[in-house]
XYZ file of C-alpha atoms in Angstrom:
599
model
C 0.000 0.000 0.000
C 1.315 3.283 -1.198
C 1.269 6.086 1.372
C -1.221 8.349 -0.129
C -3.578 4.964 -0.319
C -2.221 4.848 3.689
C -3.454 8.493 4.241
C -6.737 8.234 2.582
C -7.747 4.861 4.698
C -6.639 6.989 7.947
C -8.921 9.916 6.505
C -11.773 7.390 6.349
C -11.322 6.023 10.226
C -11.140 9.966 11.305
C -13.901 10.722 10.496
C -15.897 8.261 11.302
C -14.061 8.983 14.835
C -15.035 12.575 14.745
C -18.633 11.834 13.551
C -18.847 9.260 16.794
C -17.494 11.817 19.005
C -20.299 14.198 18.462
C -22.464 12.235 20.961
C -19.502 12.009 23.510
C -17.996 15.390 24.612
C -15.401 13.444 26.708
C -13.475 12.243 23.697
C -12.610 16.280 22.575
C -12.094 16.434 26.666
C -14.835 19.819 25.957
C -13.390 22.692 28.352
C -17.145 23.926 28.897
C -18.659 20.303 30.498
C -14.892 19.795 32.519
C -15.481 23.539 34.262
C -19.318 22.583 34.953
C -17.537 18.673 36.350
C -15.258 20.796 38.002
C -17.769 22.371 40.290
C -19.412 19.464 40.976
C -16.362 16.965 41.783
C -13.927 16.477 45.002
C -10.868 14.029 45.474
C -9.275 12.239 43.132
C -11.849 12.802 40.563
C -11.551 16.712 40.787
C -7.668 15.917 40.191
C -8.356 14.586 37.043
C -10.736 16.786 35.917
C -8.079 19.506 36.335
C -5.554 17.220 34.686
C -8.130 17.254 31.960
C -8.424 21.002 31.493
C -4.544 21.062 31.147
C -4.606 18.057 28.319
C -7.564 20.790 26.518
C -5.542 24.007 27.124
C -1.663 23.461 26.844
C -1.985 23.875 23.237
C -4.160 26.818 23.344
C -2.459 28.934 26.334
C 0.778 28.116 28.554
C -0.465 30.139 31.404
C -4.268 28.757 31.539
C -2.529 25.231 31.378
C -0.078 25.445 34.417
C -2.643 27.442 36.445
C -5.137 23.865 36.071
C -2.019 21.834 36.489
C -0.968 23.619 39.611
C -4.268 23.304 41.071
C -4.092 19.648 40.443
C -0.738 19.010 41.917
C -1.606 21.148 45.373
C -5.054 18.846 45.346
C -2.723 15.510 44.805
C -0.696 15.909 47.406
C -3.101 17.199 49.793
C -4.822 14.023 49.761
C -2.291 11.816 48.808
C -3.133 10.829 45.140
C 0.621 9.609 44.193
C -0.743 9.026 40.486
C -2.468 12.356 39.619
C 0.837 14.420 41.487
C 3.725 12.656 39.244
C 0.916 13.362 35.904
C 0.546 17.039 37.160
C 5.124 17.148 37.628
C 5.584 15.758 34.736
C 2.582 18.251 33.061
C 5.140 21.108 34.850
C 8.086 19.801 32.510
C 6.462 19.556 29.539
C 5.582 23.002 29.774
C 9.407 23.681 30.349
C 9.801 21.944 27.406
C 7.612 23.888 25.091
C 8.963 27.195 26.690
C 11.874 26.309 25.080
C 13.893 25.839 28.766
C 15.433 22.016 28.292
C 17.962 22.082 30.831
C 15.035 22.724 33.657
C 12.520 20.266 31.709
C 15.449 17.666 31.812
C 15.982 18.526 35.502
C 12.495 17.850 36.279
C 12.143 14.958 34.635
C 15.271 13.272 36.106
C 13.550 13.966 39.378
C 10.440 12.353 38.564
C 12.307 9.416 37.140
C 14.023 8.915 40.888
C 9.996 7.967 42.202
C 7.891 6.666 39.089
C 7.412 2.655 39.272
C 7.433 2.490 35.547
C 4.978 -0.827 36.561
C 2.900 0.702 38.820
C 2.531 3.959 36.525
C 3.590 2.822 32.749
C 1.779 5.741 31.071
C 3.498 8.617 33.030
C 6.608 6.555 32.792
C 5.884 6.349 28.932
C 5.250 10.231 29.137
C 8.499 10.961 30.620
C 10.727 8.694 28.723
C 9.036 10.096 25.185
C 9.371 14.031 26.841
C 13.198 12.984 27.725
C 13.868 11.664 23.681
C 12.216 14.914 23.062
C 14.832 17.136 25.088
C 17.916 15.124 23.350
C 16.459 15.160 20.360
C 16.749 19.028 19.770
C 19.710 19.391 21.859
C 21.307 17.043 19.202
C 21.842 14.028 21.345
C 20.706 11.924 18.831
C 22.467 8.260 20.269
C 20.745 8.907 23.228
C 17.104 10.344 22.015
C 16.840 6.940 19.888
C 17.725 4.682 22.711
C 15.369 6.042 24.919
C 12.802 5.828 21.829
C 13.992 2.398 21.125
C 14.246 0.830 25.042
C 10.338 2.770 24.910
C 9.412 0.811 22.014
C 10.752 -2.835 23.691
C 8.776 -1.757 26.925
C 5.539 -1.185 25.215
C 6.098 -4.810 23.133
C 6.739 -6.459 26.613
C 3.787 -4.981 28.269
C 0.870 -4.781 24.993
C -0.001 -1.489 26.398
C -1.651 0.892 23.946
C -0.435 3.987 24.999
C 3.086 3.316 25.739
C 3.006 2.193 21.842
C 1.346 5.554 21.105
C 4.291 7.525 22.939
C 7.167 5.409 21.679
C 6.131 5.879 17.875
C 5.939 9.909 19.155
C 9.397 9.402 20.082
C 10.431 7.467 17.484
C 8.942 9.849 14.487
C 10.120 12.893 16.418
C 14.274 11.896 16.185
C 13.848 10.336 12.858
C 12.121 14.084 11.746
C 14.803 15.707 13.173
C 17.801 13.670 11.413
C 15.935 14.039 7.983
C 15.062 10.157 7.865
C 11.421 11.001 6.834
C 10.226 7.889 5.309
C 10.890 5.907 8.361
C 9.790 9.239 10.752
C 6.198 9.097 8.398
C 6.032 5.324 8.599
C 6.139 6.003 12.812
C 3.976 9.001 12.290
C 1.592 6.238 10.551
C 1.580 4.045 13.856
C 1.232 6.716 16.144
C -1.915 8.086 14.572
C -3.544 4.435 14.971
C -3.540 4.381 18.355
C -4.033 8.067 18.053
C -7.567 6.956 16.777
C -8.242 3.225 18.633
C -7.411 5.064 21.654
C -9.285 8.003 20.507
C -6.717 10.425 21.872
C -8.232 13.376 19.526
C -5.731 16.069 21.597
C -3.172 14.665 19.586
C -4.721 14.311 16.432
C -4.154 18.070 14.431
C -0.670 17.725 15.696
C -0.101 14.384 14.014
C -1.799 14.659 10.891
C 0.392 18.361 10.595
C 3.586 16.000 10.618
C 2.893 13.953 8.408
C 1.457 16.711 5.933
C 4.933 18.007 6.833
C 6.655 14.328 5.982
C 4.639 13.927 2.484
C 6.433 17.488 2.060
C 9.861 16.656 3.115
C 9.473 13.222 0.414
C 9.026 15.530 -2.932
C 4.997 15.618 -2.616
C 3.708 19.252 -1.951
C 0.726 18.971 -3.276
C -0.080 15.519 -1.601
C 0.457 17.351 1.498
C -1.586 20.866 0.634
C -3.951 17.957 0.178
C -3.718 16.991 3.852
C -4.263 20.411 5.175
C -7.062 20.870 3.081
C -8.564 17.968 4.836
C -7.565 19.071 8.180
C -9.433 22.206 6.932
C -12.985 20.267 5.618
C -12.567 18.641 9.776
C -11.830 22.045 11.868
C -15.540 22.556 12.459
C -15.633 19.195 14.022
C -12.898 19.639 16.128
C -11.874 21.764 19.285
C -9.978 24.954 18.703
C -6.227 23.322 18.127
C -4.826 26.726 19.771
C -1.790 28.537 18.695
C 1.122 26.131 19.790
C -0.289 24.095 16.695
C -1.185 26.875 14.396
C 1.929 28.191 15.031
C 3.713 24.620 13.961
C 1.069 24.728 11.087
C 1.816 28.054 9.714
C 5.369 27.263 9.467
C 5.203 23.650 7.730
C 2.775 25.576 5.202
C 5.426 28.582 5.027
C 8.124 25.494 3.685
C 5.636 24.148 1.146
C 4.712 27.357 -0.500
C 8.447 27.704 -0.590
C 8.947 24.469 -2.112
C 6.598 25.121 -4.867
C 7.729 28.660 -5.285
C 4.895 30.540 -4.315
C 7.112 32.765 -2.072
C 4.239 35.766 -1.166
C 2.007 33.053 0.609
C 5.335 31.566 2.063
C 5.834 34.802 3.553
C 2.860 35.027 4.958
C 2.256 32.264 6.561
C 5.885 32.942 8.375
C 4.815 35.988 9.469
C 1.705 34.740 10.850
C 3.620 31.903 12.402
C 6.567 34.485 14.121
C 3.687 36.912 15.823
C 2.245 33.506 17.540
C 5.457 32.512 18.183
C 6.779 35.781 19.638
C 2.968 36.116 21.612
C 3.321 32.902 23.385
C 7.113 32.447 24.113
C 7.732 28.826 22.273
C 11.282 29.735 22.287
C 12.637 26.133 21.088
C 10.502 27.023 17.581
C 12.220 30.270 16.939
C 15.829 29.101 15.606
C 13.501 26.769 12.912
C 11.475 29.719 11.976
C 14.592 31.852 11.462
C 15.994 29.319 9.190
C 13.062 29.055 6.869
C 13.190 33.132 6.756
C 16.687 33.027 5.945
C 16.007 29.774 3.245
C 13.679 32.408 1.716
C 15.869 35.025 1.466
C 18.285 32.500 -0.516
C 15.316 31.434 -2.985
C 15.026 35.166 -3.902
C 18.869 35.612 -4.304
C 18.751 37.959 -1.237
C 22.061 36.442 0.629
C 22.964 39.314 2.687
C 19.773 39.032 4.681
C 19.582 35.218 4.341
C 22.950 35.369 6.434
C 21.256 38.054 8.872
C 18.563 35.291 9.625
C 20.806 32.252 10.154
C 23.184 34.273 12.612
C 19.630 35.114 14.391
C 18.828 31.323 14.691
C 22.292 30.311 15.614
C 22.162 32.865 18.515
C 18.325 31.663 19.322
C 19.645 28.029 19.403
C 22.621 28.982 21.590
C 20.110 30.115 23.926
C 18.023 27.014 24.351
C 21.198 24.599 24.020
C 19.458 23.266 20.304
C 23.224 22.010 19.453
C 22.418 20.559 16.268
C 21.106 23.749 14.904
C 24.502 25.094 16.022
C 26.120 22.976 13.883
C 24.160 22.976 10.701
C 23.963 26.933 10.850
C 27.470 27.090 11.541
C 28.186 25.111 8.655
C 25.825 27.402 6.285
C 27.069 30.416 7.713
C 30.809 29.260 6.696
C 29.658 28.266 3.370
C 27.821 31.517 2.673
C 30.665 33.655 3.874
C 33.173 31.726 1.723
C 30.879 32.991 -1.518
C 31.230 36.346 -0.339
C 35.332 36.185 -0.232
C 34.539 37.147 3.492
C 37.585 34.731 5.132
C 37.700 35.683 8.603
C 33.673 35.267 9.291
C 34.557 31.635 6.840
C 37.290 30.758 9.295
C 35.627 31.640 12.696
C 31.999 29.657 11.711
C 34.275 26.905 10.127
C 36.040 26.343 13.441
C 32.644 26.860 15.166
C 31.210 23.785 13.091
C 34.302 21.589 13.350
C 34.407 22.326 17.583
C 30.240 20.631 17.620
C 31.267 17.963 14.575
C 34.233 16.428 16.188
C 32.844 16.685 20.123
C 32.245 13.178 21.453
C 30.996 14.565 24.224
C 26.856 13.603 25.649
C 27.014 16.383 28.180
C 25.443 19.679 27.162
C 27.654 21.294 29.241
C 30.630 19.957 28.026
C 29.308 20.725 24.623
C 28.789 24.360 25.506
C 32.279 24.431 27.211
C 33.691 23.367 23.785
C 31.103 26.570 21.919
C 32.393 28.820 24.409
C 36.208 28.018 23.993
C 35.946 27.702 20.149
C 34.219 31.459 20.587
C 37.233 32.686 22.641
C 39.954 31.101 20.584
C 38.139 32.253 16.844
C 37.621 35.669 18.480
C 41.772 35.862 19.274
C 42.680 34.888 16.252
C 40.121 37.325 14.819
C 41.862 40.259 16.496
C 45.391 39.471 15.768
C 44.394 39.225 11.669
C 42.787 42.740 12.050
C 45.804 43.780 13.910
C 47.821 42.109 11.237
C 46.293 43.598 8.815
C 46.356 47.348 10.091
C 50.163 46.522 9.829
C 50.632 45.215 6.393
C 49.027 48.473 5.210
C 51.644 50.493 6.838
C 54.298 47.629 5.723
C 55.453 46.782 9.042
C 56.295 43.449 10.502
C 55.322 41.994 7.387
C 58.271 39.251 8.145
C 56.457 38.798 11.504
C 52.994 37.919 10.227
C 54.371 35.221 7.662
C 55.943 33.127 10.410
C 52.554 33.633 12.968
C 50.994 32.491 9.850
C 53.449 29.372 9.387
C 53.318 28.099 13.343
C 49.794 28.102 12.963
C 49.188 26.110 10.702
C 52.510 24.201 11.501
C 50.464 23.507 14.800
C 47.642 22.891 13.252
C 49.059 20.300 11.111
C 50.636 18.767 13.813
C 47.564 18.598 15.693
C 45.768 16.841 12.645
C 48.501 14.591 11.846
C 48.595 13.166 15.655
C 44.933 12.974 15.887
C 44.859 11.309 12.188
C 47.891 8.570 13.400
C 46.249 7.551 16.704
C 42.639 7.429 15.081
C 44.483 4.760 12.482
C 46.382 2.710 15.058
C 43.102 2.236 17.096
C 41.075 1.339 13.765
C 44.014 -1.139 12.466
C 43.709 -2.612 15.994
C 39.967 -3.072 15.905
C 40.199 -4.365 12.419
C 42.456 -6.638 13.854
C 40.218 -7.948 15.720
C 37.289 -8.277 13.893
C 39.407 -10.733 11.097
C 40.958 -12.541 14.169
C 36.917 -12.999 15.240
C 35.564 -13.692 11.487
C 38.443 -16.105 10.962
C 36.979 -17.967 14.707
C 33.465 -18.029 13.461
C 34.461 -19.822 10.205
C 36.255 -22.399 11.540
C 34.235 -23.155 14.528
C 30.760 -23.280 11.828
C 32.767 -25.713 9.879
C 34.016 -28.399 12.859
C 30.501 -28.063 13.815
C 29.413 -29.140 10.393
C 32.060 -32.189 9.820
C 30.696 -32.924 13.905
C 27.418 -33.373 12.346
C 28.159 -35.208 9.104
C 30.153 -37.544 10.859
C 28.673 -38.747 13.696
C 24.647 -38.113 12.313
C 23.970 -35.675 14.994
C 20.088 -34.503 14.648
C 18.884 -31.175 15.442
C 15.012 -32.549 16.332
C 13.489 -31.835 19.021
C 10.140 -32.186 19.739
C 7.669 -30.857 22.442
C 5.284 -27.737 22.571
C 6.323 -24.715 25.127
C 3.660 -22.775 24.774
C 1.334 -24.152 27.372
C 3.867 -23.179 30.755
C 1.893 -20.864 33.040
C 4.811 -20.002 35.604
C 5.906 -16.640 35.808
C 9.510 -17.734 35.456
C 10.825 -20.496 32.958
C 12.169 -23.853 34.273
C 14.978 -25.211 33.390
C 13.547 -27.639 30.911
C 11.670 -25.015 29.351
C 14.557 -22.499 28.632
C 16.645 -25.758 27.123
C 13.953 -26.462 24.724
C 13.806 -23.317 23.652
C 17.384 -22.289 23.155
C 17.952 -25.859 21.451
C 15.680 -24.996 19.073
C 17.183 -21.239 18.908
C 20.073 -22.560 18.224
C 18.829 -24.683 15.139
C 16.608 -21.781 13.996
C 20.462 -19.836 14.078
C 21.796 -22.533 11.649
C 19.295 -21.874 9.483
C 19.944 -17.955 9.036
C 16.208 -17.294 9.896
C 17.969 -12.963 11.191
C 18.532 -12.923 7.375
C 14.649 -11.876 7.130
C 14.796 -8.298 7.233
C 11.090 -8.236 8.915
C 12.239 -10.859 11.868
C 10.625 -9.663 15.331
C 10.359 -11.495 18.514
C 6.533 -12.313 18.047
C 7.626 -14.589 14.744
C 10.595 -15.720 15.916
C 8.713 -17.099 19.270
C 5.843 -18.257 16.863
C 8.319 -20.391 14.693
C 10.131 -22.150 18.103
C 5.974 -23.014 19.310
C 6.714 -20.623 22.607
C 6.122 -17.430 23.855
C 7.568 -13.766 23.240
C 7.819 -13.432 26.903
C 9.853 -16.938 27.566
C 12.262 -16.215 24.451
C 12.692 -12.849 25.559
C 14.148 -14.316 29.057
C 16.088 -17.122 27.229
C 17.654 -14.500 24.478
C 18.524 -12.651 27.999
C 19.921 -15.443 30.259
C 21.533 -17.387 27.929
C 22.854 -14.955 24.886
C 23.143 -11.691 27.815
C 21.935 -9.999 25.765
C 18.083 -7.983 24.253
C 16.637 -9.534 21.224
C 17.352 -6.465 18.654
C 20.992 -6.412 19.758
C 20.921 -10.271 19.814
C 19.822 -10.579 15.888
C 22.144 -7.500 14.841
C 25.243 -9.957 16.042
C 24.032 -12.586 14.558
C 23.608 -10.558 11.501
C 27.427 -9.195 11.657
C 28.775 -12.734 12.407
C 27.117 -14.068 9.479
C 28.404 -11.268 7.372
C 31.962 -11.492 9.046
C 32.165 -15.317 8.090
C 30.821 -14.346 4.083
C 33.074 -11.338 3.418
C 36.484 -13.512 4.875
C 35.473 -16.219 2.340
C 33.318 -14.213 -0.598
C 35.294 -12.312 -2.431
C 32.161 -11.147 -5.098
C 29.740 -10.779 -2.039
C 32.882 -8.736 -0.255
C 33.366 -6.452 -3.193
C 29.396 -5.794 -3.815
C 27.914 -2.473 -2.682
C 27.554 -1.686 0.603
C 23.777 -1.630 0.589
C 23.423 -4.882 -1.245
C 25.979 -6.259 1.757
C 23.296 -4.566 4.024
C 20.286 -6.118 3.032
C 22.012 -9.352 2.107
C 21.959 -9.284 6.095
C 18.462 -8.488 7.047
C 19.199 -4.456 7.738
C 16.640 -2.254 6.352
C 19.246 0.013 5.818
C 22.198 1.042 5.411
C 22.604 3.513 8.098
C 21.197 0.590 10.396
C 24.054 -1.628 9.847
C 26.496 1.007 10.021
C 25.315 1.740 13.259
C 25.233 -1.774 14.572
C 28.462 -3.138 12.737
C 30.174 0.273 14.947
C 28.502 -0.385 17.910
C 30.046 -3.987 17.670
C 33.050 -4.330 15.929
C 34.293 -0.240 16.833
C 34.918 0.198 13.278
C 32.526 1.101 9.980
C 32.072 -1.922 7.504
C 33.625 -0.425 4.987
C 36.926 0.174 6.785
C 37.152 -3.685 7.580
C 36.074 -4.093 4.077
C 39.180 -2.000 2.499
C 41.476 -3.129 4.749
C 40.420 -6.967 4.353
C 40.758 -6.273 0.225
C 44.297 -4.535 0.913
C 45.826 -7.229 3.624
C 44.023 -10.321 0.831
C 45.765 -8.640 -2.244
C 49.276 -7.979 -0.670
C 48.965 -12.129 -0.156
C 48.575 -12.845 -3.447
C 51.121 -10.635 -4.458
C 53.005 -12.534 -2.156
């Protein structure tokens, strides 16, 4: 199914969920009937009746929302409702969030984390995990957003719970948004609008069906997605006012598609509409993106003077709210932009700026805006003495002087590249190393095990059914059964299917996702997605030592030759394993083979 025949069918179950909810106010949580229930309600029922009017205000007005939310959390606590106070914290740093102040959101949450029992309270534990993959996500933490979105995703698998699948395909579409993956961020945006609708969670529902008009956007269809807003448009009289955090978003995704098409008076407009909302309200973590699409405008209408204006604006705006990947990707614009206009010390100073976030291994924000702040200080030095420098040449003095500053610079420079170039190649030959020494292992031990078999007529049948245990933990004779047969299923490549989950797998060996789950963990140490990703790169170790076609094909035919859906996928895993990329081992495998037969 194509995705436009995927948007239509989702169009068709929305409104049949709107028509249904005009005999039930409590599906559009109505802000009218909660204020009447409000009146008439004490206890824990007036706490979530106030928890309520936040979920039907926070889009529509910051302050409104955290005066309900406030109310809620003194009435929790007065009378003890554990439940409705962590909702009404966690409320508080959301709204942290949205004000565009991450490092106190993140602070908040981390306390909440130190009380929640994610199995006593899944869905605020699902709320703060998907808030927290938020916070990384536009600090550019990416490794760590997609964990959390990922370790979500497993959680809401183990436990069948609707919602926690509803806020780990949030998270999930969110990161893969952000790092411009938008067919896989539209094909989560897909699975979070089906629960959005079985669960009939219609608070969500403008906000979702704007991303993905955004998405069809983003993958070369404009007019497929002015298609979606026009149907958001037929269904606004059936729905709540969405309020001006989502117009705002709206405005803006509408701004890039008139853009896109090059209709650049209604882009303009809709920017401008979009920047007094944003301004109004104080979404401060939206104002570096709406700077950018100003200053992408500028650039469409050959206007690069002011295009530059507007990306220094949203590099200072993203300094302010710690967004570190904007950093980065302005920084890098900015340098490239500067370079056109024969402008070298701006070029140098926003090069070094983007090199200082590119090369940073560090997680910590701080540490990454220790490294901003330095690179600042040192670019702004080296600024000075050129202008100082320069005053001199024009008067021809120390003209001698400047050409050797010149040559110990980048004498130090050099030297600095050269050492960091020599030790980064000594630790990959090392790691390559190892991954041959490991490859070479695998092949021989798969082939004793083979003559074993031949030879003595060992059978890999087992019978017996272990799908029938009721015990909360696996016996002994349970988990044996079950990893003997894992073990055969191995033999038989069945991780080479790129659609292999843990509900199949545990289908195919007669048992349970829950009692392979614990085997794959006992017995392997390890999860199930990290469990059939090495079993993937042992398989491909073993084939590219012995295949010297399959070693030289491409690297995304090596890739799905594997089971990864892509390429990026296997990248990631094959680094996260080995410590090197594939196609490093891959070179260096081709190099060490050749110099042999040269030999």
């Amino acid at each position: 199914m194509s995705d436009n025949d995927t948007i239509t069918a989702y169009f068709k179950q929305i409104e049949t969920l709107l028509d249904d909810a005009k005999y039930s106010k409590d599906i559009f949580l109505d802000q009218d009937m909660l204020l009447i229930k409000k009146q008439n309600t004490t206890g824990i029922e007036k706490v979530n009746v106030l928890l309520d009017l936040y979920e039907a205000t926070r889009f529509k007005s910051i302050k409104t929302a955290r005066g309900y939310n406030e109310e809620a959390l003194e009435l929790a606590q007065a009378i003890g409702f554990q439940k409705g106070e962590l909702t009404a914290k966690y409320n508080h740093a959301y709204l942290l969030f949205v004000s565009g102040l991450f490092d106190r959101s993140m602070s908040e949450v981390e306390k909440i984390e130190e009380v929640v029992e994610y199995d006593r309270f899944p869905e605020c534990y699902a709320d703060l995990k998907t808030l927290k993959s938020y916070i990384y996500t536009e600090r550019g933490e990416y490794d760590l957003a997609l964990e959390i979105g990922f370790e979500l995703l497993d959680f809401a698998e183990r436990t069948q719970k609707g919602y926690l699948f509803l806020k780990a395909y949030f998270a999930l579409s969110h990161y893969y948004l952000r790092t411009e993956n938008y067919s896989i961020s539209l094909k989560y945006c897909f699975e979070g609008l089906h629960y959005i609708i079985k669960l009939k969670k219609t608070q969500y529902l403008f906000s979702k069906i704007d991303e993905i008009a955004r998405l069809t956007a983003k993958l070369n269809n404009p007019k497929g997605a002015l298609d979606i807003y026009a149907f958001c448009l037929r269904m606004e009289p059936k729905i709540p006012s969405t309020g001006n955090y989502i117009k705002s978003a709206v405005f803006m995704n509408m701004a890039e598609i008139y853009m896109q098409i090059g209709e650049y008076g209604s882009a303009q407009q809709y920017l401008d509409k979009a920047l007094m909302i944003i301004n109004k309200d104080g979404y401060k973590f939206r104002v570096p993106r709406i700077l950018i699409l100003q200053a992408e405008l500028f650039l469409l209408k050959n206007d690069t003077v002011a295009s530059i204006g507007f990306y220094e604006k949203s590099l200072e705006a993203a300094e302010e709210i710690n967004a570190f990947d904007v950093v980065k990707s302005n920084s890098l614009i900015l340098a490239q932009l500067y370079k056109k206009q024969n402008n070298l010390t701006k070029t140098y100073e926003y090069n070094n700026l983007y090199a200082a976030i590119r090369d940073s291994y560090f997680n910590n924000e701080k540490e990454q805006k220790i490294i901003i702040l330095e690179t600042r200080r040192k670019v702004n030095e080296v600024t000075q003495m050129n202008r100082i420098l320069e005053l001199e040449n024009k008067v021809q003095q120390d003209r001698f002087n400047f050409v050797i500053v010149v040559l110990i610079l980048v004498s130090f420079i050099c030297l600095i590249v050269a050492l960091s170039y020599f030790k980064a190649r000594k630790k990959n030959k090392m790691l390559y190393r190892h991954t041959l020494e490991l490859a070479t292992m695998q092949t021989e031990l798969k082939q004793k095990i083979q003559d074993y078999r031949k030879t003595f007529g060992v059978s890999n049948d087992y019978s017996g059914d272990v799908s029938v245990k009721k015990c909360q933990t696996i016996d002994e004779e349970t988990k044996n059964l079950i990893l003997h047969r894992l073990n055969k299923l191995e033999a038989e490549n069945f991780f080479l299917d790129p659609h292999c989950n843990l509900n199949d797998v545990s289908v195919r060996l007669k048992t349970n996702s829950k009692y392979l789950s614990q085997v794959i963990n006992l017995e392997k140490k390890t999860n199930f997605n990290n469990y059939i990703n090495d079993l993937r790169i042992n398989y491909l170790l073993s084939r590219l030592l012995v295949d010297g076609d399959f070693r030289n094909s491409k690297l995304n035919y090596i890739a799905a030759s594997a089971g990864f859906n892509s390429i990026n996928t296997f990248k990631a895993a094959f680094k996260k394993r080995q410590g090197i990329l594939p196609s490093y081992f891959i070179g260096e495998l081709n190099s060490e083979l050749q110099k042999r037969g040269k030999a």
